Amino acid sequence: MVTSKQVAKMAGVSRGTVDRVINNRGMVKESTRQRIQEIIRRLNYKPSRAGKVLVSHQKKLKIGCIIIKAQNPFYDDLYRGITLKVEEYSSYGIEVIVERVDFCGESQLRSIKTLLNRGINALVIQPMNDPAVAEKLAALARRGLPIVTTNTDIEDFDSLCYVGNDFFTCGKTAANLLDLITGGKCAIGVVTGFGKARSHSDRVAGFREYIAGRPEMRVLAVKENFDDDTKSFTVTRRLIAAHPEMDALFLVAGGVRGAGKALKSFPDRRIRTICFDDVPTTKELIRDGTILAAICQQPVRQGSLSLEVLFEYLIDGKTPVKKKLYTDIQIKLKSNLDL
Amino acid sequence: MVTSKQVAKMAGVSRGTVDRVINNRGMVKESTRQRIQEIIRRLNYKPSRAGKVLVSHQKKLKIGCIIIKAQNPFYDDLYRGITLKVEEYSSYGIEVIVERVDFCGESQLRSIKTLLNRGINALVIQPMNDPAVAEKLAALARRGLPIVTTNTDIEDFDSLCYVGNDFFTCGKTAANLLDLITGGKCAIGVVTGFGKARSHSDRVAGFREYIAGRPEMRVLAVKENFDDDTKSFTVTRRLIAAHPEMDALFLVAGGVRGAGKALKSFPDRRIRTICFDDVPTTKELIRDGTILAAICQQPVRQGSLSLEVLFEYLIDGKTPVKKKLYTDIQIKLKSNLDL
DNA sequence: CTGAAAGCGCTTACAG
DNA sequence: CTGAAAGCGCTTACAG
């Protein structure tokens, strides 16, 4: 392996000077800079990650994470993805501080303040769709804090990148799957979470775009359940009762358990149902055949990947290859549910 | 962060002695060993990865990889997963040497010899199902060389672990998907690669197990195409012609392109087809509707994960949590094909 | 059985 | 504009 020592020796300078050139710190005479550059190129010298990491110990780097804590166990998977990396990074001398917050903008603002007080050098956040939060993040980004949005995006500030699903494509995939299952012919009830939550509405939009090309797939109605199982039960029951011709159900967001209960209360109807995210209660409904498939977004991977991006940035100064790092859209059936 | 220096100071010994205790090198008086252990426990001391990695530079660690090179571009994905890690590991001072070999046991034996001569400290291999290879690997494992089998397994020697799919479950998932697509009613033609290749026969077995519970799903015939597109075309054509009632096709292994061509030569038949692995030619067939879905095994991830396992082992001495690290079974439709 | 020193590859002050 | 030294946390000889 080529080291900076060798480069220095070949160039007849000290390692300090090589370091200045590599990291563009300036303070090097142009001619020696060029000479060193040329040697680096010729030897294909790449600084050792291990050396850098070790030095970074002196900076006591800290990464803050703000993850929603709510009824939905989906968030626990995201959290788990983060904790999976905590130990690894601690062995690299990087502290990861995780704050789990309620589903509200103020909690997030409070957590941001707490983390800043603890001196974080980077932030992972699953941001609420709240102007105050967006504004705060924008201000921090301007101050140079690297921020990764995870699972849900806020577009109006300059984050390092977004790690999560492409919700529009998720919706298309749901429609594609339903197309295959129903032979392209079905009357669909749609139960979404919040009509104005971007992630939910994008899924519905993607779904609609796909079926626009399928004349025999039609949407009977779109109802909101506010991600709540009790409401979901009522809404879904009413939807099924109101449309005797309904033979497919698309569950866009949370409240799957409630919808499942509603489905079971119509044992004589054959309603082919698909939903999102394989939380435990959903898995149960897939196992017992109430739901045929769940479309999943790798929440664990989202958590881990968000930290990986910041690690690269803090240690190597590398910016992610894309502004949107989309995780896979996975289709889970009874047979590939437990892996 | 707690360091070995602090532990040493608290115990009133040198870092050398702490090191001996941590790594169970012996040569420490029992009483001081216990004292140090206790302090480690109390402080929850975990050795820094960065420090270890830096020291490992002195050993000039090398990992050898043997990956099949063949007509099938699937193998290129596996290769890519490995090359993705090559640069990262080189920045940690670990050299990764990749040998791409023909589809035959002798080539593999030759590559093993080459890699041993270069002094590898660990091996990733996509092993041929060949007794001579199995024997050689067993001998190396006994000599203490950590070996990871990837993509295909050989069970009769003690590898560190296997990284790849669970082929039986893959087959079940294929049947599950076909069940959904056909409403549980279909006459299926099966075209496999090699009847005696374990990965292929396991998929067929899993498929059969699933449909055993589905009286209206029946297998008309199982034919081999030897992973060859030309043969695949002929075999599939003959299969379709011979069974006018056949309305579903399960492609178990390679030769998908040939089978696709055969399907297109019967434009009046509606044969719902699923297959494995989203190689470029298969993607084309999914886009044009000839094939409805591909079941995929994350080949890129298999390559990367194999190296990760060995990295952990070489640096931290950690053995993988399981003997079989199964990658996800992903179902790809037209809509989630490109991500 | 134990310790002191050197070194892995890098960056960070500091001195000039 | 440049260099020499110290240090990040660990392990490896070597000396005793």
mmCIF file of N, CA and C in Angstrom, chain A residues 198-237:
data_model
loop_
_atom_site.group_PDB
_atom_site.id
_atom_site.type_symbol
_atom_site.label_atom_id
_atom_site.label_comp_id
_atom_site.label_asym_id
_atom_site.label_seq_id
_atom_site.Cartn_x
_atom_site.Cartn_y
_atom_site.Cartn_z
ATOM 1 N N ARG A 198 -47.421 13.858 2.327
ATOM 2 C CA ARG A 198 -46.803 13.703 1.026
ATOM 3 C C ARG A 198 -46.536 12.240 0.671
ATOM 4 N N SER A 199 -45.979 11.490 1.632
ATOM 5 C CA SER A 199 -45.625 10.111 1.323
ATOM 6 C C SER A 199 -46.870 9.302 0.955
ATOM 7 N N HIS A 200 -47.979 9.599 1.602
ATOM 8 C CA HIS A 200 -49.207 8.859 1.307
ATOM 9 C C HIS A 200 -49.788 9.289 -0.035
ATOM 10 N N SER A 201 -49.839 10.594 -0.244
ATOM 11 C CA SER A 201 -50.448 11.064 -1.495
ATOM 12 C C SER A 201 -49.595 10.672 -2.708
ATOM 13 N N ASP A 202 -48.279 10.623 -2.523
ATOM 14 C CA ASP A 202 -47.423 10.193 -3.635
ATOM 15 C C ASP A 202 -47.698 8.734 -4.002
ATOM 16 N N ARG A 203 -47.910 7.922 -2.995
ATOM 17 C CA ARG A 203 -48.215 6.521 -3.289
ATOM 18 C C ARG A 203 -49.510 6.417 -4.083
ATOM 19 N N VAL A 204 -50.504 7.174 -3.663
ATOM 20 C CA VAL A 204 -51.785 7.141 -4.364
ATOM 21 C C VAL A 204 -51.620 7.652 -5.798
ATOM 22 N N ALA A 205 -50.823 8.694 -5.946
ATOM 23 C CA ALA A 205 -50.607 9.248 -7.291
ATOM 24 C C ALA A 205 -49.927 8.224 -8.200
ATOM 25 N N GLY A 206 -48.913 7.538 -7.664
ATOM 26 C CA GLY A 206 -48.229 6.511 -8.455
ATOM 27 C C GLY A 206 -49.182 5.393 -8.828
ATOM 28 N N PHE A 207 -50.008 5.032 -7.877
ATOM 29 C CA PHE A 207 -51.007 3.983 -8.103
ATOM 30 C C PHE A 207 -51.931 4.387 -9.244
ATOM 31 N N ARG A 208 -52.395 5.622 -9.162
ATOM 32 C CA ARG A 208 -53.328 6.106 -10.185
ATOM 33 C C ARG A 208 -52.658 6.171 -11.552
ATOM 34 N N GLU A 209 -51.422 6.606 -11.556
ATOM 35 C CA GLU A 209 -50.750 6.678 -12.854
ATOM 36 C C GLU A 209 -50.700 5.306 -13.516
ATOM 37 N N TYR A 210 -50.373 4.294 -12.716
ATOM 38 C CA TYR A 210 -50.296 2.957 -13.315
ATOM 39 C C TYR A 210 -51.645 2.509 -13.870
ATOM 40 N N ILE A 211 -52.698 2.647 -13.062
ATOM 41 C CA ILE A 211 -53.975 2.100 -13.529
ATOM 42 C C ILE A 211 -54.608 2.962 -14.622
ATOM 43 N N ALA A 212 -54.073 4.154 -14.823
ATOM 44 C CA ALA A 212 -54.567 4.974 -15.939
ATOM 45 C C ALA A 212 -54.444 4.194 -17.247
ATOM 46 N N GLY A 213 -53.457 3.313 -17.326
ATOM 47 C CA GLY A 213 -53.281 2.518 -18.538
ATOM 48 C C GLY A 213 -54.021 1.189 -18.500
ATOM 49 N N ARG A 214 -54.851 0.997 -17.504
ATOM 50 C CA ARG A 214 -55.579 -0.272 -17.339
ATOM 51 C C ARG A 214 -57.070 0.007 -17.235
ATOM 52 N N PRO A 215 -57.750 0.031 -18.332
ATOM 53 C CA PRO A 215 -59.158 0.452 -18.317
ATOM 54 C C PRO A 215 -60.043 -0.363 -17.379
ATOM 55 N N GLU A 216 -59.690 -1.621 -17.146
ATOM 56 C CA GLU A 216 -60.577 -2.432 -16.311
ATOM 57 C C GLU A 216 -60.211 -2.414 -14.827
ATOM 58 N N MET A 217 -59.219 -1.616 -14.480
ATOM 59 C CA MET A 217 -58.933 -1.424 -13.052
ATOM 60 C C MET A 217 -59.485 -0.049 -12.698
ATOM 61 N N ARG A 218 -60.404 -0.008 -11.749
ATOM 62 C CA ARG A 218 -60.915 1.313 -11.423
ATOM 63 C C ARG A 218 -60.999 1.512 -9.912
ATOM 64 N N VAL A 219 -60.774 2.743 -9.520
ATOM 65 C CA VAL A 219 -60.817 3.109 -8.108
ATOM 66 C C VAL A 219 -62.236 3.551 -7.763
ATOM 67 N N LEU A 220 -62.827 2.877 -6.776
ATOM 68 C CA LEU A 220 -64.195 3.217 -6.381
ATOM 69 C C LEU A 220 -64.208 4.447 -5.484
ATOM 70 N N ALA A 221 -63.290 4.476 -4.535
ATOM 71 C CA ALA A 221 -63.266 5.588 -3.584
ATOM 72 C C ALA A 221 -61.942 5.588 -2.846
ATOM 73 N N VAL A 222 -61.544 6.757 -2.376
ATOM 74 C CA VAL A 222 -60.346 6.882 -1.544
ATOM 75 C C VAL A 222 -60.771 7.456 -0.198
ATOM 76 N N LYS A 223 -60.452 6.731 0.872
ATOM 77 C CA LYS A 223 -60.843 7.188 2.213
ATOM 78 C C LYS A 223 -59.621 7.340 3.112
ATOM 79 N N GLU A 224 -59.710 8.220 4.091
ATOM 80 C CA GLU A 224 -58.615 8.410 5.048
ATOM 81 C C GLU A 224 -58.893 7.669 6.361
ATOM 82 N N ASN A 225 -57.843 7.113 6.934
ATOM 83 C CA ASN A 225 -58.009 6.480 8.257
ATOM 84 C C ASN A 225 -57.109 7.115 9.318
ATOM 85 N N PHE A 226 -56.368 8.113 8.941
ATOM 86 C CA PHE A 226 -55.471 8.838 9.853
ATOM 87 C C PHE A 226 -54.507 7.913 10.595
ATOM 88 N N ASP A 227 -54.091 6.882 9.910
ATOM 89 C CA ASP A 227 -53.139 5.909 10.468
ATOM 90 C C ASP A 227 -53.620 5.309 11.778
ATOM 91 N N ASP A 228 -54.911 5.308 11.983
ATOM 92 C CA ASP A 228 -55.439 4.863 13.267
ATOM 93 C C ASP A 228 -56.282 3.595 13.087
ATOM 94 N N ASP A 229 -55.980 2.588 13.868
ATOM 95 C CA ASP A 229 -56.641 1.295 13.671
ATOM 96 C C ASP A 229 -58.146 1.343 13.907
ATOM 97 N N THR A 230 -58.562 2.073 14.902
ATOM 98 C CA THR A 230 -60.002 2.151 15.192
ATOM 99 C C THR A 230 -60.737 2.829 14.037
ATOM 100 N N LYS A 231 -60.207 3.976 13.632
ATOM 101 C CA LYS A 231 -60.825 4.667 12.495
ATOM 102 C C LYS A 231 -60.728 3.805 11.249
ATOM 103 N N SER A 232 -59.599 3.142 11.104
ATOM 104 C CA SER A 232 -59.380 2.317 9.920
ATOM 105 C C SER A 232 -60.441 1.228 9.816
ATOM 106 N N PHE A 233 -60.740 0.643 10.956
ATOM 107 C CA PHE A 233 -61.779 -0.401 10.992
ATOM 108 C C PHE A 233 -63.106 0.153 10.483
ATOM 109 N N THR A 234 -63.533 1.264 11.045
ATOM 110 C CA THR A 234 -64.821 1.876 10.668
ATOM 111 C C THR A 234 -64.849 2.261 9.196
ATOM 112 N N VAL A 235 -63.825 2.977 8.795
ATOM 113 C CA VAL A 235 -63.770 3.466 7.418
ATOM 114 C C VAL A 235 -63.788 2.312 6.416
ATOM 115 N N THR A 236 -62.973 1.307 6.695
ATOM 116 C CA THR A 236 -62.872 0.185 5.767
ATOM 117 C C THR A 236 -64.186 -0.594 5.705
ATOM 118 N N ARG A 237 -64.775 -0.814 6.872
ATOM 119 C CA ARG A 237 -66.062 -1.518 6.929
ATOM 120 C C ARG A 237 -67.112 -0.794 6.093
#
